[in-house]
Amino acid sequence: MITEEFEPMTDTVEEEASVEACTKCTACNTVCPVARSTDIFRGPKALGPDAERFRSPQEAAVTPGLDLCSGCKLCEVTCPSQVSIQEYIRRAQNKGAREKGRSLRDWVLGRTRLLGKLGSMTAPLANFGNSNPLFRVLMERFVGIHRRRPLPKYQWLTFERWFKRHPRPTKSRRKVAYFYGCWVNYNDRRLGERAVAILERNGIEVVVPHQQCCGIPAVVNSNMDLARRYGQQNVRNLTPVAEEMDIVASSTSCGLMLKHDYGHLLDIPGSERLGAKTYDIMEYLWMLHEAGELDTDFQTVPMRLLYHAPCHLKSHGIGYPAMRLLRLIPGVNLEEVDEGCCGISGTFGVKVEKYDLSMKIGSRLFEAVKAAGSDYVLADCETCRMQVEHGAGATSAHPLEILARAYGHG
Amino acid sequence: MKTDVAVIGTGLSALAAARTIQQSGRQVVLVWPGLSSLYFLFATVDVLGYPTADATEPVADPGGAVARLIAREPTHPYARAGIDAVQASARLMLEWFKEAGLVWEGALNRNFLLPTATGTPKPCCLAPASMTAGDLSRPEPIVFCGFTGYQDFAPELAASNLKRQWSAADVSAVRVTAPGYGPDRLFTSIDLARSFEDASFRDAVAAQLRERLSGDTVRVGVPGVLGLTTPNETFAAFQRAVGRPIFEIPTVPPSVIALRLFDRLRKHLQEAGIEIIWAAPAHAAEVTDGRCRSILLKAAGHELPVEAAAYVVALEDWVDGAFRAGVHTVRDPFFHQAIAWNKVPTDRTAESLFSTQPFEQVGYALTDRLQPADEKGRPLAENVFCAGGAMAGYDPTGTKSRGGMAIATGYRAAREALAA
């Protein structure tokens, strides 16, 4: 029914959904893991688009309960109208913190790289303190970190320093840059070693460019200015790299920051070019497979595996590439535990006032994991893995570990 | 990524299409831009409630009435889907519900007449068993039960409306309190549904209700909040505790009855190994030589191409962003065709909220194989098939046919996609 009367190109069609696109359907409230677990949280609809209509830059941020949003983004994944619900909440949360000031705890938790530097430099001591009950009581009292929350172990040899000594492959088909993130650098070098080994096995030379914390810990601790500073440093350092090669990240939330949040939440100019070249490492390996370039000469891995999809992975909009990849491995018995958010949401479940809530959110997942039984519970996100180990007493791993095993790396 | 068939959408038609493809043994990926209205609005599968949008006498035999509609209107989407698809899809869904542990009732040769939350009798063909005791062809008196402080169901309103519209007219209303829901707490059906899974909460409500009921023959209509993850057990336990037949009434969003259905079917598909790509709206189709080679999803940071042998576009017209309305034109997200235009944009809506809305009729023109078509009736791409709300030229609201149309076209589009 196109007529000559109107020139279609002159008709404006709004592409980005605004707060006006919210139809009040409440789909977001029904999936919110926090709203499901406590009746004092008013839910993403009320704190996001509803309250947003009454917020103005000149006025103080007053919506109570904002700090109960854990930042999982499931509201945005669910929204039929693609409203950036969580971004409204984050901005208001951040504005409130700027006006009222932040606690020492939130100041520290937003600086993962600083914590990592201190932790790895004093690794034996830091690890002793972090697992010492008396020290943990003091930490809860004076800092506000819950005493029962296991904290990650720091390692003396960082990934950065390991990689400097790592011999480069003699020949390669192409190069890829690795955004390893604070977790791999200070807490889990082994995962980074596995990532490098798997990429090199497939004829890809790994480059490790200079990088800063992705900024997500700062975002979720209401310090978007700090996150923006980190993000700007990464955009400056990594954009020239991205002109020459793809960038892969092995942490779900780091990857999402680079891909999406630098541009959308933090408004960092020019970040789109970096985002367009960033891939989750499992997404990247699946692309290799579809291009016929992945070495699928796998050893049998006779294991019972459960897969927990991190909430932020859903926001990537790429499906579950880890499940697709692992199903290529002979012997693997893989099943998804589809019980929603694990509850930890980065540093959320570490805090003394949020710990119980975080465990309640994850309780469905813990029960399902215990009932199903497995050799490993797999999750792409490191804090999901910590939470599943703590809550369900299971052994967890990044999906890369299974792939490495199939390639014969013990 | 690559797959045999990509289904774009999250509603009933998308689920029916995915199930059809899964049963054929071919690989299917579901692409979800966000959740559809099925997730929070839906309750029953209405095949045909009224023969036309302005008819007042409900259809008694929906299967037969659809056959007559097809004979009368050969370009109606039901006619394009065909009577075989109507029958096969009803079988498909009832078998699937059973396999997934959902207890549903109904058959194509009869309609239930179930009261809505406002007390209107509504014809529907397939319904959860927890709703069917409300059927108005049964003579027992009805007591509507609401909860103090719960704003989404007013039993007095339902009772007074139904009294005027139902010949038996023996209707009354009671309100009971929901333990733990004080006057300053705002709550929705979801909160109540979670509470109802707790035996002590359930028993406390049942005890109040027993006290207020007189007469052994009455049946009790309650808002659809009897359990979210264990509805079968919750319903049975509550009915036992009250000692009268209970029926649920779907509420305004969020509809717990819809959530149960959707979550269970989604999980069932995922358990069968079907992948869902969340949060990735499709925004372009790459078409060469009359075939769609890929659709591009807006993933975080970049476009994700999905390459499939065939595609089922099962989006709802407006709810999940299938169509983008400008001032004068409405465009689809795949082919960027102007599928409707208005000289005056307000022509898209009718003056009265309760009349047939012109915007409901906007959608893809179709070929006989449910392919989206251009203005000359040629397919926009020979391997793309359309199902559900994105089809032009029918009024699902007025004729109460949204669910039946969704499953019939979802099934037929999937069969076509498998053959393409």
Short mmCIF file of C-alpha atoms in Angstrom, two decimals, chain B residues 10-260:
data_model
loop_
_atom_site.label_atom_id
_atom_site.label_comp_id
_atom_site.label_asym_id
_atom_site.label_seq_id
_atom_site.Cartn_x
_atom_site.Cartn_y
_atom_site.Cartn_z
CA THR B 10 8.57 -14.84 22.03
CA GLY B 11 4.84 -15.25 21.84
CA LEU B 12 2.57 -18.24 21.44
CA SER B 13 3.04 -18.38 17.66
CA ALA B 14 6.83 -18.44 18.07
CA LEU B 15 6.62 -21.19 20.67
CA ALA B 16 4.25 -23.24 18.50
CA ALA B 17 6.59 -22.82 15.52
CA ALA B 18 9.65 -23.81 17.56
CA ARG B 19 7.89 -26.88 18.92
CA THR B 20 6.83 -27.93 15.40
CA ILE B 21 10.39 -27.62 14.11
CA GLN B 22 11.84 -29.36 17.15
CA GLN B 23 9.53 -32.34 16.59
CA SER B 24 10.71 -32.66 13.02
CA GLY B 25 14.25 -33.14 14.32
CA ARG B 26 15.66 -30.04 12.64
CA GLN B 27 17.72 -27.43 14.43
CA VAL B 28 15.93 -24.28 15.55
CA VAL B 29 17.10 -21.09 17.26
CA LEU B 30 14.71 -18.68 18.95
CA VAL B 31 15.53 -15.00 18.65
CA TRP B 32 13.98 -12.90 21.40
CA PRO B 33 13.90 -9.13 21.33
CA GLY B 34 12.32 -9.02 24.81
CA LEU B 35 9.24 -10.78 26.05
CA SER B 36 5.87 -10.66 24.33
CA SER B 37 2.46 -9.91 25.79
CA LEU B 38 2.03 -13.67 26.25
CA TYR B 39 4.36 -13.30 29.18
CA PHE B 40 2.19 -11.00 31.23
CA LEU B 41 -1.25 -10.70 29.64
CA PHE B 42 -2.34 -14.02 28.33
CA ALA B 43 -4.37 -16.83 29.84
CA THR B 44 -6.33 -18.97 27.38
CA VAL B 45 -6.15 -20.07 23.74
CA ASP B 46 -9.15 -18.43 22.09
CA VAL B 47 -9.76 -19.98 18.68
CA LEU B 48 -12.88 -18.03 17.73
CA GLY B 49 -15.12 -16.36 20.27
CA TYR B 50 -17.35 -14.35 17.95
CA PRO B 51 -17.94 -14.84 14.21
CA THR B 52 -17.37 -11.10 13.59
CA ALA B 53 -16.03 -8.29 15.73
CA ASP B 54 -19.49 -6.77 16.27
CA ALA B 55 -21.40 -10.02 16.88
CA THR B 56 -22.95 -10.44 20.33
CA GLU B 57 -23.74 -14.15 20.30
CA PRO B 58 -20.63 -16.21 21.16
CA VAL B 59 -19.51 -19.08 18.96
CA ALA B 60 -20.50 -22.50 20.32
CA ASP B 61 -18.36 -24.68 18.05
CA PRO B 62 -15.11 -22.82 17.27
CA GLY B 63 -13.75 -25.51 14.92
CA GLY B 64 -16.89 -25.42 12.76
CA ALA B 65 -17.07 -21.63 12.90
CA VAL B 66 -13.48 -21.28 11.70
CA ALA B 67 -14.27 -23.61 8.78
CA ARG B 68 -17.21 -21.37 7.83
CA LEU B 69 -15.03 -18.25 8.24
CA ILE B 70 -12.44 -19.76 5.89
CA ALA B 71 -15.14 -20.45 3.28
CA ARG B 72 -16.47 -16.92 3.65
CA GLU B 73 -13.16 -15.00 3.68
CA PRO B 74 -10.48 -16.69 1.56
CA THR B 75 -7.83 -14.06 2.40
CA HIS B 76 -8.30 -14.20 6.16
CA PRO B 77 -5.14 -15.43 7.95
CA TYR B 78 -7.11 -18.46 9.16
CA ALA B 79 -7.83 -19.28 5.51
CA ARG B 80 -4.15 -18.89 4.63
CA ALA B 81 -3.19 -21.19 7.49
CA GLY B 82 -5.90 -23.70 6.51
CA ILE B 83 -8.29 -25.76 8.59
CA ASP B 84 -5.76 -28.61 8.80
CA ALA B 85 -3.30 -26.29 10.57
CA VAL B 86 -6.04 -25.16 12.97
CA GLN B 87 -6.72 -28.76 13.97
CA ALA B 88 -3.10 -29.91 13.98
CA SER B 89 -1.95 -26.95 16.06
CA ALA B 90 -4.63 -27.51 18.73
CA ARG B 91 -3.49 -31.15 18.99
CA LEU B 92 0.15 -30.07 19.05
CA MET B 93 -0.37 -27.63 21.91
CA LEU B 94 -2.57 -29.90 24.04
CA GLU B 95 -0.02 -32.72 23.72
CA TRP B 96 2.79 -30.32 24.50
CA PHE B 97 1.03 -28.89 27.58
CA LYS B 98 0.57 -32.43 28.86
CA GLU B 99 4.17 -33.39 28.23
CA ALA B 100 5.38 -30.20 29.95
CA GLY B 101 3.20 -30.88 33.01
CA LEU B 102 0.58 -28.18 32.37
CA VAL B 103 -2.99 -29.30 33.00
CA TRP B 104 -5.25 -27.83 30.31
CA GLU B 105 -8.73 -28.65 29.01
CA GLY B 106 -10.76 -28.02 25.90
CA ALA B 107 -11.46 -29.19 22.38
CA LEU B 108 -12.14 -27.49 19.04
CA ASN B 109 -15.85 -28.43 19.06
CA ARG B 110 -16.81 -26.35 22.10
CA ASN B 111 -16.13 -23.05 23.80
CA PHE B 112 -16.01 -22.45 27.51
CA LEU B 113 -17.72 -19.27 28.64
CA LEU B 114 -15.50 -17.99 31.46
CA PRO B 115 -15.95 -14.86 33.56
CA THR B 116 -13.23 -12.20 33.27
CA ALA B 117 -11.94 -10.05 36.12
CA THR B 118 -14.57 -7.45 35.25
CA GLY B 119 -17.37 -10.02 35.21
CA THR B 120 -17.76 -10.29 31.45
CA PRO B 121 -18.49 -13.74 30.02
CA LYS B 122 -15.68 -14.57 27.58
CA PRO B 123 -15.68 -17.46 25.13
CA CYS B 124 -12.45 -19.42 24.93
CA CYS B 125 -11.52 -22.77 23.51
CA LEU B 126 -8.51 -24.14 25.41
CA ALA B 127 -7.98 -23.15 29.02
CA PRO B 128 -6.01 -24.18 32.10
CA ALA B 129 -7.99 -26.70 34.17
CA SER B 130 -7.74 -24.28 37.09
CA MET B 131 -10.09 -21.92 35.22
CA THR B 132 -12.75 -24.19 33.80
CA ALA B 133 -14.93 -24.57 36.92
CA GLY B 134 -15.98 -21.00 36.11
CA ASP B 135 -17.78 -22.11 32.94
CA LEU B 136 -21.10 -20.24 32.82
CA SER B 137 -22.91 -23.16 31.19
CA ARG B 138 -22.80 -24.73 34.66
CA PRO B 139 -25.62 -23.70 36.99
CA GLU B 140 -23.88 -23.44 40.40
CA PRO B 141 -23.88 -20.06 42.13
CA ILE B 142 -20.62 -18.12 42.01
CA VAL B 143 -18.81 -16.30 44.80
CA PHE B 144 -16.01 -14.00 43.70
CA CYS B 145 -13.27 -13.70 46.28
CA GLY B 146 -10.82 -10.78 46.41
CA PHE B 147 -8.06 -9.81 48.81
CA THR B 148 -8.01 -6.69 50.94
CA GLY B 149 -5.42 -4.30 49.54
CA TYR B 150 -5.03 -6.16 46.25
CA GLN B 151 -5.95 -3.60 43.63
CA ASP B 152 -6.03 -5.72 40.50
CA PHE B 153 -9.22 -7.66 41.25
CA ALA B 154 -12.40 -6.16 42.64
CA PRO B 155 -14.86 -8.99 43.42
CA GLU B 156 -17.76 -6.57 43.83
CA LEU B 157 -17.26 -5.22 40.31
CA ALA B 158 -17.01 -8.71 38.83
CA ALA B 159 -20.16 -9.80 40.69
CA SER B 160 -22.30 -6.82 39.75
CA ASN B 161 -21.33 -7.03 36.09
CA LEU B 162 -21.84 -10.76 35.82
CA LYS B 163 -25.22 -10.58 37.51
CA ARG B 164 -26.48 -8.51 34.59
CA GLN B 165 -25.00 -10.72 31.90
CA TRP B 166 -25.52 -14.26 33.16
CA SER B 167 -28.96 -15.88 33.21
CA ALA B 168 -28.36 -17.83 36.44
CA ALA B 169 -27.42 -14.50 38.08
CA ASP B 170 -26.65 -16.04 41.45
CA VAL B 171 -23.43 -14.14 42.11
CA SER B 172 -21.91 -12.56 45.20
CA ALA B 173 -18.59 -11.14 46.36
CA VAL B 174 -16.41 -11.52 49.45
CA ARG B 175 -13.06 -10.14 50.48
CA VAL B 176 -10.56 -11.88 52.70
CA THR B 177 -7.23 -10.66 54.04
CA ALA B 178 -3.92 -11.96 52.81
CA PRO B 179 -1.70 -12.60 55.85
CA GLY B 180 1.43 -10.46 55.77
CA TYR B 181 0.05 -7.91 53.31
CA GLY B 182 -0.52 -4.84 55.41
CA PRO B 183 -2.28 -1.67 54.26
CA ASP B 184 0.92 0.17 53.32
CA ARG B 185 2.26 -2.56 51.10
CA LEU B 186 1.85 -2.31 47.34
CA PHE B 187 1.68 -5.77 45.87
CA THR B 188 0.83 -7.53 42.66
CA SER B 189 -0.44 -10.93 41.61
CA ILE B 190 3.13 -12.24 41.51
CA ASP B 191 3.63 -11.57 45.21
CA LEU B 192 0.38 -13.32 46.07
CA ALA B 193 1.23 -16.27 43.81
CA ARG B 194 4.52 -16.79 45.61
CA SER B 195 2.78 -16.56 48.98
CA PHE B 196 0.14 -19.11 47.94
CA GLU B 197 2.85 -21.74 47.55
CA ASP B 198 3.32 -21.51 51.32
CA ALA B 199 0.92 -23.93 53.07
CA SER B 200 0.33 -21.78 56.16
CA PHE B 201 -0.58 -18.73 54.05
CA ARG B 202 -2.88 -20.84 51.88
CA ASP B 203 -4.61 -22.43 54.85
CA ALA B 204 -5.13 -19.08 56.56
CA VAL B 205 -6.86 -17.73 53.44
CA ALA B 206 -8.91 -20.91 53.05
CA ALA B 207 -10.07 -20.77 56.67
CA GLN B 208 -11.41 -17.22 56.26
CA LEU B 209 -13.10 -18.18 53.03
CA ARG B 210 -14.79 -21.28 54.52
CA GLU B 211 -16.27 -19.12 57.23
CA ARG B 212 -17.73 -16.68 54.74
CA LEU B 213 -19.27 -19.23 52.36
CA SER B 214 -22.81 -20.45 52.78
CA GLY B 215 -24.40 -23.24 50.73
CA ASP B 216 -22.66 -26.39 49.61
CA THR B 217 -23.17 -25.91 45.89
CA VAL B 218 -21.32 -22.62 45.41
CA ARG B 219 -18.10 -22.34 43.45
CA VAL B 220 -15.47 -19.73 44.17
CA GLY B 221 -13.74 -17.49 41.64
CA VAL B 222 -10.39 -16.13 42.77
CA PRO B 223 -7.83 -14.03 40.89
CA GLY B 224 -5.25 -16.21 39.11
CA VAL B 225 -2.66 -16.24 41.87
CA LEU B 226 -2.71 -19.85 43.04
CA GLY B 227 0.98 -20.64 42.77
CA LEU B 228 3.69 -19.74 40.29
CA THR B 229 6.21 -22.58 40.11
CA THR B 230 4.05 -25.38 41.59
CA PRO B 231 0.56 -24.40 40.41
CA ASN B 232 -0.92 -27.92 40.16
CA GLU B 233 -0.13 -28.76 43.77
CA THR B 234 -1.05 -25.30 45.03
CA PHE B 235 -4.42 -25.32 43.28
CA ALA B 236 -5.31 -28.82 44.49
CA ALA B 237 -4.32 -28.05 48.08
CA PHE B 238 -6.28 -24.78 48.16
CA GLN B 239 -9.40 -26.35 46.66
CA ARG B 240 -9.20 -29.15 49.20
CA ALA B 241 -8.83 -26.68 52.05
CA VAL B 242 -11.79 -24.56 50.91
CA GLY B 243 -13.95 -27.60 50.16
CA ARG B 244 -15.70 -26.02 47.14
CA PRO B 245 -14.87 -25.97 43.43
CA ILE B 246 -12.36 -23.17 42.78
CA PHE B 247 -11.65 -21.37 39.54
CA GLU B 248 -8.98 -18.85 38.70
CA ILE B 249 -9.64 -15.62 36.83
CA PRO B 250 -6.82 -14.05 34.81
CA THR B 251 -5.75 -10.65 36.13
CA VAL B 252 -4.45 -7.52 34.50
CA PRO B 253 -0.66 -7.66 34.00
CA PRO B 254 1.24 -9.39 35.40
CA SER B 255 -0.93 -12.44 34.68
CA VAL B 256 0.37 -15.33 36.73
CA ILE B 257 -1.51 -17.80 34.53
CA ALA B 258 0.43 -16.47 31.54
CA LEU B 259 3.74 -16.57 33.39
CA ARG B 260 3.27 -20.21 34.33
#
